[in-house]
Amino acid sequence: MNSLPLIDLLIVIAYLIAMVLVGLYFSRKNTTADQFTKASGNIPGWAIGISIYATFLSSNTFLGVPGKAYGSNWNSFVFSLSMPLAAWAATKYFIPFYRNSGEVSAYTHLEHRFGAWARTYAVVCFLLTQLARMGSIFFGIALSLQALTGYPMAMIMIVVGISIVVYTVMGGMEAVIWTEVVQGVINTIGALAILYLVVDSMTGGIPAIIDIGKDNDKFSLGTLSPDFVQSSFWVVLLYGFFMNLNNFGMDQNYVQRYHTTGSIKEAASSVWLCVYIYLPVSLLFFMLGSCLFAYYESNPALLEPIRMAAATERLPGGSPAAISQLASTLTAEDYGDKVMPHFMVTKVPVGLLGLIVAAIMSAAMSTISSGMNASATVFSVDIYQRYIQPDVTPKQSMKLLYIATTVFGLLGMLTGIAMIGVKSVLDIWWLLSGIFASGMLGLFLLGIISRNTRNTEALIATIIGIIIIVWMTFSPQLTDEYAYLRNPLHQNMIMVVGTLSIFLIGILLTRFKKTKEPVGEAVGEEI
């Protein structure tokens, strides 16, 4: 990291060492699987709320959101606007269900309702979602640090990944939560610092930023017309609602935290605290992207190294002439993710740069560490103890959790390396999460809402739903000869249509069998 000033380098190294020491401190308490996965239910609700907020505020937000706002507009902010409704559903129905069941895994209920296949399907979808999430975050952090250090992205992912693995394996869930509390604060301060520096560097200040943003339609939330082909307001709102319902309602990252508090009320309050904090902070990141656009629009000569870097990444090994020609054709959307790292390199003063790098690293580490812990828990409970060795001893259980946490951390790192070269880290995450999460959310809603749906109807609905998800995902790649078979909807609708397909087909099949009890009983009664 010799391109960073010494003081910034020392700050980054000190942060990494501090995270490892936190894991070492909490490792003394990790004598049981219950402590490792649930922190024995002793974490206060406010700390859980900030940790959930920190999980949302990953490097996908820190880098992907400003990059998205720079390249397009505020359309993706509608995702955040959907959070309150999803949080309401989760706190009213899902949290009481999980707390009363006592199951640390979010997917045990599916086996009780539909059989082992349902639980296994949901677990596989969850693990794939986590690999996509961790991979995109590893990629995001490497994208930023490469601009600061010049080191290869793969090398950066390996160094950061090893640090995350060490403190997560040693510290367990309690270390994850308390480090996320610190990381959430650091992330927010870092974003505010960058925003201040951008505005301060802008000739004309805030009025000029607003004028340039208006002239280029940077503050638009998307068209309000009922358009589901492009990324309209309604497409992002529907996607956001179903994805946030999946996050708050059945994602193991969050469900596991509900068990770490002392009561249902504390668990519910933690979700609302996350929403109250994340909504204004996510708006801050969109503002940051618009401010960066105004700054570079006013200083177009500064964009040349950014375009060249993006072109070089897309055309590795190309001649200077070919790279230069490609760079001249790139749009703001093509290099949006690289703008904020470039601003940091050129405008952030020594000392503060190290703190902001630590903030970006903490944004990545918080989400990756929680994903590792949750993935290891699901693998241990839903796969290993279910199919391989049900009667594991406490010692064997701890060893299994340590190994699984390490393996999933390394797999997430490899997934990030495989993503090198993608256009937008936020787009690739939204696409992959929608594909994997829609199936398990639809099945889960079917299981808790429709009391009369049984194994056969659920299985048929899931198979049909998977076929629909696969078609919507891959049909755009069909040749022009089969253009009529392409999915006409926006890719974010995969999450919406996939979820509703499984749920509604299951309901229709249940009605078709003319069950004696009415379908669609109130969720509260079913739970």
mmCIF file of C-alpha atoms in Angstrom, residues 123-454:
data_model
loop_
_atom_site.group_PDB
_atom_site.id
_atom_site.type_symbol
_atom_site.label_atom_id
_atom_site.label_comp_id
_atom_site.label_asym_id
_atom_site.label_seq_id
_atom_site.Cartn_x
_atom_site.Cartn_y
_atom_site.Cartn_z
ATOM 1 C CA VAL A 123 -31.221 -23.184 2.460
ATOM 2 C CA VAL A 124 -29.581 -23.566 -0.951
ATOM 3 C CA CYS A 125 -31.212 -20.315 -2.142
ATOM 4 C CA PHE A 126 -30.045 -18.539 1.005
ATOM 5 C CA LEU A 127 -26.466 -19.755 0.707
ATOM 6 C CA LEU A 128 -26.315 -18.719 -2.961
ATOM 7 C CA THR A 129 -27.731 -15.316 -2.016
ATOM 8 C CA GLN A 130 -25.054 -14.925 0.642
ATOM 9 C CA LEU A 131 -22.276 -15.841 -1.763
ATOM 10 C CA ALA A 132 -23.620 -13.248 -4.216
ATOM 11 C CA ARG A 133 -23.841 -10.649 -1.448
ATOM 12 C CA MET A 134 -20.385 -11.344 -0.048
ATOM 13 C CA GLY A 135 -18.873 -11.519 -3.526
ATOM 14 C CA SER A 136 -20.326 -8.181 -4.609
ATOM 15 C CA ILE A 137 -19.100 -6.575 -1.384
ATOM 16 C CA PHE A 138 -15.608 -8.016 -1.742
ATOM 17 C CA PHE A 139 -15.604 -6.637 -5.277
ATOM 18 C CA GLY A 140 -16.783 -3.213 -4.074
ATOM 19 C CA ILE A 141 -14.074 -2.873 -1.452
ATOM 20 C CA ALA A 142 -11.388 -4.026 -3.888
ATOM 21 C CA LEU A 143 -12.600 -1.528 -6.494
ATOM 22 C CA SER A 144 -12.082 1.311 -4.055
ATOM 23 C CA LEU A 145 -8.785 0.171 -2.584
ATOM 24 C CA GLN A 146 -7.311 -0.526 -6.006
ATOM 25 C CA ALA A 147 -7.742 3.147 -6.869
ATOM 26 C CA LEU A 148 -5.921 4.059 -3.664
ATOM 27 C CA THR A 149 -3.141 1.480 -3.727
ATOM 28 C CA GLY A 150 -2.644 0.323 -7.296
ATOM 29 C CA TYR A 151 -2.542 -3.277 -6.102
ATOM 30 C CA PRO A 152 -4.484 -5.974 -8.001
ATOM 31 C CA MET A 153 -8.094 -6.357 -6.887
ATOM 32 C CA ALA A 154 -7.637 -10.079 -6.226
ATOM 33 C CA MET A 155 -4.744 -9.397 -3.834
ATOM 34 C CA ILE A 156 -6.804 -6.805 -1.963
ATOM 35 C CA MET A 157 -9.692 -9.236 -1.556
ATOM 36 C CA ILE A 158 -7.374 -11.896 -0.160
ATOM 37 C CA VAL A 159 -5.815 -9.570 2.450
ATOM 38 C CA VAL A 160 -9.138 -8.118 3.572
ATOM 39 C CA GLY A 161 -10.806 -11.532 3.426
ATOM 40 C CA ILE A 162 -8.271 -13.151 5.732
ATOM 41 C CA SER A 163 -8.747 -10.361 8.301
ATOM 42 C CA ILE A 164 -12.525 -10.801 8.203
ATOM 43 C CA VAL A 165 -12.283 -14.572 8.528
ATOM 44 C CA VAL A 166 -9.997 -14.322 11.546
ATOM 45 C CA TYR A 167 -12.112 -11.948 13.652
ATOM 46 C CA THR A 168 -15.429 -13.580 12.653
ATOM 47 C CA VAL A 169 -14.271 -17.120 13.427
ATOM 48 C CA MET A 170 -12.786 -16.117 16.769
ATOM 49 C CA GLY A 171 -15.498 -13.730 17.940
ATOM 50 C CA GLY A 172 -18.773 -15.288 16.814
ATOM 51 C CA MET A 173 -22.074 -13.387 16.656
ATOM 52 C CA GLU A 174 -21.317 -11.150 19.647
ATOM 53 C CA ALA A 175 -18.124 -9.878 18.023
ATOM 54 C CA VAL A 176 -19.973 -9.407 14.723
ATOM 55 C CA ILE A 177 -22.698 -7.304 16.358
ATOM 56 C CA TRP A 178 -20.453 -5.049 18.447
ATOM 57 C CA THR A 179 -17.990 -4.452 15.607
ATOM 58 C CA GLU A 180 -20.955 -3.614 13.380
ATOM 59 C CA VAL A 181 -22.087 -1.009 15.904
ATOM 60 C CA VAL A 182 -18.682 0.674 15.623
ATOM 61 C CA GLN A 183 -18.573 0.174 11.873
ATOM 62 C CA GLY A 184 -22.027 1.708 11.397
ATOM 63 C CA VAL A 185 -20.880 4.887 13.148
ATOM 64 C CA ILE A 186 -17.595 5.015 11.204
ATOM 65 C CA ASN A 187 -19.382 4.494 7.876
ATOM 66 C CA THR A 188 -21.799 7.358 8.495
ATOM 67 C CA ILE A 189 -19.040 9.757 9.561
ATOM 68 C CA GLY A 190 -16.987 8.807 6.502
ATOM 69 C CA ALA A 191 -19.895 9.495 4.128
ATOM 70 C CA LEU A 192 -20.566 12.872 5.735
ATOM 71 C CA ALA A 193 -16.883 13.786 5.428
ATOM 72 C CA ILE A 194 -16.792 12.970 1.705
ATOM 73 C CA LEU A 195 -20.033 14.877 1.093
ATOM 74 C CA TYR A 196 -18.596 17.944 2.825
ATOM 75 C CA LEU A 197 -15.406 17.770 0.743
ATOM 76 C CA VAL A 198 -17.328 17.467 -2.539
ATOM 77 C CA VAL A 199 -19.565 20.438 -1.751
ATOM 78 C CA ASP A 200 -16.569 22.434 -0.544
ATOM 79 C CA SER A 201 -14.686 21.714 -3.788
ATOM 80 C CA MET A 202 -17.632 22.680 -5.971
ATOM 81 C CA THR A 203 -17.519 26.137 -7.518
ATOM 82 C CA GLY A 204 -20.855 27.730 -6.734
ATOM 83 C CA GLY A 205 -21.571 25.339 -3.863
ATOM 84 C CA ILE A 206 -24.980 23.778 -3.270
ATOM 85 C CA PRO A 207 -26.952 26.069 -5.647
ATOM 86 C CA ALA A 208 -24.687 25.036 -8.542
ATOM 87 C CA ILE A 209 -25.058 21.346 -7.618
ATOM 88 C CA ILE A 210 -28.852 21.678 -7.613
ATOM 89 C CA ASP A 211 -28.902 23.500 -10.960
ATOM 90 C CA ILE A 212 -26.646 20.927 -12.673
ATOM 91 C CA GLY A 213 -28.627 18.074 -11.129
ATOM 92 C CA LYS A 214 -31.931 19.511 -12.374
ATOM 93 C CA ASP A 215 -30.553 20.124 -15.865
ATOM 94 C CA ASN A 216 -29.452 16.474 -16.096
ATOM 95 C CA ASP A 217 -32.526 14.950 -14.382
ATOM 96 C CA LYS A 218 -30.380 13.592 -11.538
ATOM 97 C CA PHE A 219 -33.043 13.866 -8.828
ATOM 98 C CA SER A 220 -35.715 11.806 -10.591
ATOM 99 C CA LEU A 221 -37.206 8.806 -8.763
ATOM 100 C CA GLY A 222 -38.201 7.251 -12.079
ATOM 101 C CA THR A 223 -41.333 7.500 -14.181
ATOM 102 C CA LEU A 224 -44.624 7.163 -12.293
ATOM 103 C CA SER A 225 -46.376 5.587 -15.266
ATOM 104 C CA PRO A 226 -47.307 1.877 -14.892
ATOM 105 C CA ASP A 227 -44.196 0.786 -16.791
ATOM 106 C CA PHE A 228 -42.609 -2.530 -15.800
ATOM 107 C CA VAL A 229 -40.200 -2.785 -18.736
ATOM 108 C CA GLN A 230 -37.800 -0.088 -17.577
ATOM 109 C CA SER A 231 -36.662 0.747 -14.050
ATOM 110 C CA SER A 232 -39.712 2.827 -13.163
ATOM 111 C CA PHE A 233 -40.732 4.023 -9.713
ATOM 112 C CA TRP A 234 -43.104 1.068 -9.376
ATOM 113 C CA VAL A 235 -40.579 -1.556 -10.456
ATOM 114 C CA VAL A 236 -38.085 -0.472 -7.805
ATOM 115 C CA LEU A 237 -40.824 -0.068 -5.173
ATOM 116 C CA LEU A 238 -42.115 -3.616 -5.750
ATOM 117 C CA TYR A 239 -38.610 -5.044 -5.890
ATOM 118 C CA GLY A 240 -37.666 -3.177 -2.724
ATOM 119 C CA PHE A 241 -40.737 -4.331 -0.819
ATOM 120 C CA PHE A 242 -40.235 -8.018 -1.622
ATOM 121 C CA MET A 243 -36.471 -7.881 -1.100
ATOM 122 C CA ASN A 244 -36.785 -6.047 2.217
ATOM 123 C CA LEU A 245 -39.541 -8.437 3.272
ATOM 124 C CA ASN A 246 -37.095 -11.231 2.526
ATOM 125 C CA ASN A 247 -34.359 -9.429 4.477
ATOM 126 C CA PHE A 248 -36.405 -8.649 7.574
ATOM 127 C CA GLY A 249 -38.657 -11.679 7.380
ATOM 128 C CA MET A 250 -36.540 -14.706 6.521
ATOM 129 C CA ASP A 251 -32.909 -13.813 5.825
ATOM 130 C CA GLN A 252 -30.798 -15.679 8.376
ATOM 131 C CA ASN A 253 -28.582 -12.599 8.799
ATOM 132 C CA TYR A 254 -31.499 -10.800 10.419
ATOM 133 C CA VAL A 255 -33.464 -13.696 11.922
ATOM 134 C CA GLN A 256 -30.391 -14.750 13.869
ATOM 135 C CA ARG A 257 -30.220 -11.285 15.417
ATOM 136 C CA TYR A 258 -33.807 -11.502 16.630
ATOM 137 C CA HIS A 259 -32.678 -14.262 18.984
ATOM 138 C CA THR A 260 -29.846 -12.201 20.464
ATOM 139 C CA THR A 261 -32.168 -9.760 22.272
ATOM 140 C CA GLY A 262 -34.037 -10.338 25.519
ATOM 141 C CA SER A 263 -37.600 -9.964 24.203
ATOM 142 C CA ILE A 264 -39.851 -9.715 21.148
ATOM 143 C CA LYS A 265 -40.316 -6.007 21.807
ATOM 144 C CA GLU A 266 -36.573 -5.351 21.744
ATOM 145 C CA ALA A 267 -36.178 -7.354 18.542
ATOM 146 C CA ALA A 268 -38.980 -5.365 16.870
ATOM 147 C CA SER A 269 -37.573 -2.040 18.036
ATOM 148 C CA SER A 270 -34.190 -2.973 16.552
ATOM 149 C CA VAL A 271 -35.777 -3.340 13.100
ATOM 150 C CA TRP A 272 -37.452 0.065 13.333
ATOM 151 C CA LEU A 273 -34.238 1.674 14.554
ATOM 152 C CA CYS A 274 -32.511 0.314 11.448
ATOM 153 C CA VAL A 275 -35.223 1.812 9.210
ATOM 154 C CA TYR A 276 -35.117 5.197 10.943
ATOM 155 C CA ILE A 277 -31.354 5.423 10.495
ATOM 156 C CA TYR A 278 -30.986 3.870 7.049
ATOM 157 C CA LEU A 279 -33.605 5.962 5.229
ATOM 158 C CA PRO A 280 -31.889 9.352 5.716
ATOM 159 C CA VAL A 281 -28.396 7.873 5.393
ATOM 160 C CA SER A 282 -29.222 6.165 2.094
ATOM 161 C CA LEU A 283 -30.536 9.531 0.858
ATOM 162 C CA LEU A 284 -27.182 11.003 1.885
ATOM 163 C CA PHE A 285 -25.384 8.566 -0.444
ATOM 164 C CA PHE A 286 -27.649 9.491 -3.366
ATOM 165 C CA MET A 287 -26.952 13.154 -2.648
ATOM 166 C CA LEU A 288 -23.247 12.307 -2.667
ATOM 167 C CA GLY A 289 -23.541 10.742 -6.124
ATOM 168 C CA SER A 290 -25.364 13.795 -7.491
ATOM 169 C CA CYS A 291 -22.771 16.117 -5.934
ATOM 170 C CA LEU A 292 -19.962 14.132 -7.539
ATOM 171 C CA PHE A 293 -21.717 14.358 -10.900
ATOM 172 C CA ALA A 294 -22.005 18.126 -10.593
ATOM 173 C CA TYR A 295 -18.348 18.426 -9.574
ATOM 174 C CA TYR A 296 -16.996 16.392 -12.499
ATOM 175 C CA GLU A 297 -19.476 17.960 -14.924
ATOM 176 C CA SER A 298 -17.940 21.285 -13.949
ATOM 177 C CA ASN A 299 -14.420 19.835 -14.294
ATOM 178 C CA PRO A 300 -14.646 17.456 -17.294
ATOM 179 C CA ALA A 301 -10.864 17.236 -17.727
ATOM 180 C CA LEU A 302 -10.694 15.341 -14.417
ATOM 181 C CA LEU A 303 -12.759 12.509 -15.905
ATOM 182 C CA GLU A 304 -10.072 11.387 -18.343
ATOM 183 C CA PRO A 305 -8.122 9.145 -15.904
ATOM 184 C CA ILE A 306 -11.412 7.642 -14.687
ATOM 185 C CA ARG A 307 -12.483 6.770 -18.235
ATOM 186 C CA MET A 308 -9.063 5.348 -19.010
ATOM 187 C CA ALA A 309 -9.111 3.190 -15.873
ATOM 188 C CA ALA A 310 -12.571 1.840 -16.737
ATOM 189 C CA ALA A 311 -11.518 1.166 -20.338
ATOM 190 C CA THR A 312 -8.323 -0.588 -19.246
ATOM 191 C CA GLU A 313 -10.336 -2.838 -16.948
ATOM 192 C CA ARG A 314 -12.722 -3.724 -19.772
ATOM 193 C CA LEU A 315 -9.961 -4.279 -22.307
ATOM 194 C CA PRO A 316 -7.063 -5.880 -20.406
ATOM 195 C CA GLY A 317 -3.979 -6.231 -22.532
ATOM 196 C CA GLY A 318 -5.324 -3.858 -25.186
ATOM 197 C CA SER A 319 -3.173 -1.368 -27.021
ATOM 198 C CA PRO A 320 -3.099 2.247 -25.784
ATOM 199 C CA ALA A 321 -4.909 3.359 -28.915
ATOM 200 C CA ALA A 322 -7.679 0.782 -28.478
ATOM 201 C CA ILE A 323 -8.077 1.624 -24.793
ATOM 202 C CA SER A 324 -8.204 5.347 -25.571
ATOM 203 C CA GLN A 325 -10.837 4.782 -28.254
ATOM 204 C CA LEU A 326 -12.954 2.693 -25.888
ATOM 205 C CA ALA A 327 -12.598 5.298 -23.139
ATOM 206 C CA SER A 328 -14.029 7.980 -25.420
ATOM 207 C CA THR A 329 -17.213 5.936 -25.886
ATOM 208 C CA LEU A 330 -17.915 5.221 -22.215
ATOM 209 C CA THR A 331 -20.873 6.916 -20.539
ATOM 210 C CA ALA A 332 -21.324 8.060 -16.940
ATOM 211 C CA GLU A 333 -23.128 4.821 -16.194
ATOM 212 C CA ASP A 334 -20.119 2.806 -17.341
ATOM 213 C CA TYR A 335 -17.631 4.334 -14.898
ATOM 214 C CA GLY A 336 -19.898 5.574 -12.081
ATOM 215 C CA ASP A 337 -18.461 3.152 -9.502
ATOM 216 C CA LYS A 338 -14.956 4.542 -10.059
ATOM 217 C CA VAL A 339 -15.775 8.201 -9.496
ATOM 218 C CA MET A 340 -15.830 8.301 -5.702
ATOM 219 C CA PRO A 341 -12.547 6.358 -5.285
ATOM 220 C CA HIS A 342 -10.928 8.800 -7.726
ATOM 221 C CA PHE A 343 -12.237 11.785 -5.775
ATOM 222 C CA MET A 344 -10.852 10.298 -2.580
ATOM 223 C CA VAL A 345 -7.407 9.850 -4.139
ATOM 224 C CA THR A 346 -7.220 13.385 -5.461
ATOM 225 C CA LYS A 347 -9.149 15.499 -2.952
ATOM 226 C CA VAL A 348 -9.249 13.896 0.512
ATOM 227 C CA PRO A 349 -6.456 15.232 2.779
ATOM 228 C CA VAL A 350 -3.868 13.031 4.465
ATOM 229 C CA GLY A 351 -5.126 11.505 7.702
ATOM 230 C CA LEU A 352 -8.790 11.818 6.789
ATOM 231 C CA LEU A 353 -8.162 9.574 3.788
ATOM 232 C CA GLY A 354 -7.118 6.741 6.076
ATOM 233 C CA LEU A 355 -10.264 7.165 8.163
ATOM 234 C CA ILE A 356 -12.469 7.075 5.072
ATOM 235 C CA VAL A 357 -10.685 3.994 3.743
ATOM 236 C CA ALA A 358 -11.311 2.387 7.127
ATOM 237 C CA ALA A 359 -14.982 3.403 6.808
ATOM 238 C CA ILE A 360 -15.290 1.718 3.413
ATOM 239 C CA MET A 361 -13.510 -1.358 4.743
ATOM 240 C CA SER A 362 -15.789 -1.451 7.773
ATOM 241 C CA ALA A 363 -18.850 -1.218 5.520
ATOM 242 C CA ALA A 364 -17.635 -4.296 3.687
ATOM 243 C CA MET A 365 -16.451 -6.198 6.746
ATOM 244 C CA SER A 366 -19.694 -5.773 8.688
ATOM 245 C CA THR A 367 -21.850 -7.350 5.986
ATOM 246 C CA ILE A 368 -19.378 -10.055 5.046
ATOM 247 C CA SER A 369 -18.798 -11.141 8.656
ATOM 248 C CA SER A 370 -22.527 -11.386 9.379
ATOM 249 C CA GLY A 371 -23.015 -13.306 6.135
ATOM 250 C CA MET A 372 -20.273 -15.746 7.097
ATOM 251 C CA ASN A 373 -21.754 -16.325 10.546
ATOM 252 C CA ALA A 374 -25.292 -16.771 9.218
ATOM 253 C CA SER A 375 -24.174 -19.110 6.416
ATOM 254 C CA ALA A 376 -22.208 -21.236 8.867
ATOM 255 C CA THR A 377 -25.216 -21.432 11.199
ATOM 256 C CA VAL A 378 -27.559 -22.496 8.407
ATOM 257 C CA PHE A 379 -25.099 -25.071 7.110
ATOM 258 C CA SER A 380 -24.575 -26.481 10.606
ATOM 259 C CA VAL A 381 -28.266 -26.683 11.578
ATOM 260 C CA ASP A 382 -30.039 -27.267 8.263
ATOM 261 C CA ILE A 383 -27.556 -29.421 6.392
ATOM 262 C CA TYR A 384 -24.957 -31.068 8.610
ATOM 263 C CA GLN A 385 -27.125 -31.836 11.648
ATOM 264 C CA ARG A 386 -30.137 -32.615 9.454
ATOM 265 C CA TYR A 387 -28.539 -35.007 6.975
ATOM 266 C CA ILE A 388 -25.038 -35.967 8.115
ATOM 267 C CA GLN A 389 -24.761 -36.173 11.908
ATOM 268 C CA PRO A 390 -27.848 -35.245 13.957
ATOM 269 C CA ASP A 391 -26.332 -35.995 17.360
ATOM 270 C CA VAL A 392 -23.278 -33.738 17.330
ATOM 271 C CA THR A 393 -21.570 -33.026 20.635
ATOM 272 C CA PRO A 394 -21.059 -29.420 21.810
ATOM 273 C CA LYS A 395 -17.374 -29.687 20.964
ATOM 274 C CA GLN A 396 -18.096 -31.029 17.478
ATOM 275 C CA SER A 397 -20.684 -28.312 16.923
ATOM 276 C CA MET A 398 -18.186 -25.562 17.710
ATOM 277 C CA LYS A 399 -15.552 -27.113 15.452
ATOM 278 C CA LEU A 400 -18.115 -27.374 12.656
ATOM 279 C CA LEU A 401 -19.080 -23.699 13.035
ATOM 280 C CA TYR A 402 -15.439 -22.612 12.936
ATOM 281 C CA ILE A 403 -14.744 -24.606 9.767
ATOM 282 C CA ALA A 404 -17.968 -23.588 8.032
ATOM 283 C CA THR A 405 -17.430 -19.895 8.824
ATOM 284 C CA THR A 406 -13.947 -20.059 7.315
ATOM 285 C CA VAL A 407 -15.105 -21.921 4.206
ATOM 286 C CA PHE A 408 -17.959 -19.517 3.462
ATOM 287 C CA GLY A 409 -15.642 -16.545 3.932
ATOM 288 C CA LEU A 410 -13.219 -17.989 1.408
ATOM 289 C CA LEU A 411 -16.022 -18.847 -1.035
ATOM 290 C CA GLY A 412 -17.354 -15.284 -0.792
ATOM 291 C CA MET A 413 -13.868 -13.993 -1.531
ATOM 292 C CA LEU A 414 -13.587 -16.223 -4.619
ATOM 293 C CA THR A 415 -17.006 -15.039 -5.792
ATOM 294 C CA GLY A 416 -15.786 -11.449 -5.526
ATOM 295 C CA ILE A 417 -12.706 -12.273 -7.592
ATOM 296 C CA ALA A 418 -14.997 -13.816 -10.244
ATOM 297 C CA MET A 419 -16.957 -10.532 -10.445
ATOM 298 C CA ILE A 420 -13.951 -8.438 -11.485
ATOM 299 C CA GLY A 421 -14.931 -6.446 -14.548
ATOM 300 C CA VAL A 422 -18.695 -6.078 -13.934
ATOM 301 C CA LYS A 423 -20.285 -2.781 -14.932
ATOM 302 C CA SER A 424 -22.174 -1.884 -11.744
ATOM 303 C CA VAL A 425 -21.731 -3.569 -8.371
ATOM 304 C CA LEU A 426 -25.235 -2.495 -7.322
ATOM 305 C CA ASP A 427 -26.855 -3.887 -10.485
ATOM 306 C CA ILE A 428 -25.120 -7.262 -10.249
ATOM 307 C CA TRP A 429 -26.124 -7.594 -6.579
ATOM 308 C CA TRP A 430 -29.761 -6.698 -7.255
ATOM 309 C CA LEU A 431 -29.927 -9.195 -10.127
ATOM 310 C CA LEU A 432 -28.381 -12.133 -8.268
ATOM 311 C CA SER A 433 -30.267 -11.525 -5.024
ATOM 312 C CA GLY A 434 -33.555 -11.300 -6.914
ATOM 313 C CA ILE A 435 -32.945 -14.635 -8.624
ATOM 314 C CA PHE A 436 -32.057 -16.565 -5.477
ATOM 315 C CA ALA A 437 -34.297 -14.845 -2.922
ATOM 316 C CA SER A 438 -37.572 -14.844 -4.849
ATOM 317 C CA GLY A 439 -38.009 -18.610 -4.732
ATOM 318 C CA MET A 440 -37.550 -19.018 -1.000
ATOM 319 C CA LEU A 441 -39.675 -15.972 -0.130
ATOM 320 C CA GLY A 442 -42.607 -17.221 -2.217
ATOM 321 C CA LEU A 443 -42.423 -20.654 -0.592
ATOM 322 C CA PHE A 444 -42.110 -19.168 2.879
ATOM 323 C CA LEU A 445 -45.151 -16.911 2.420
ATOM 324 C CA LEU A 446 -47.130 -19.874 1.114
ATOM 325 C CA GLY A 447 -46.169 -21.864 4.196
ATOM 326 C CA ILE A 448 -47.250 -19.323 6.788
ATOM 327 C CA ILE A 449 -50.309 -17.805 5.078
ATOM 328 C CA SER A 450 -52.064 -20.799 3.531
ATOM 329 C CA ARG A 451 -52.774 -23.338 6.249
ATOM 330 C CA ASN A 452 -54.310 -25.847 3.837
ATOM 331 C CA THR A 453 -51.477 -25.998 1.306
ATOM 332 C CA ARG A 454 -49.679 -29.304 1.567
#
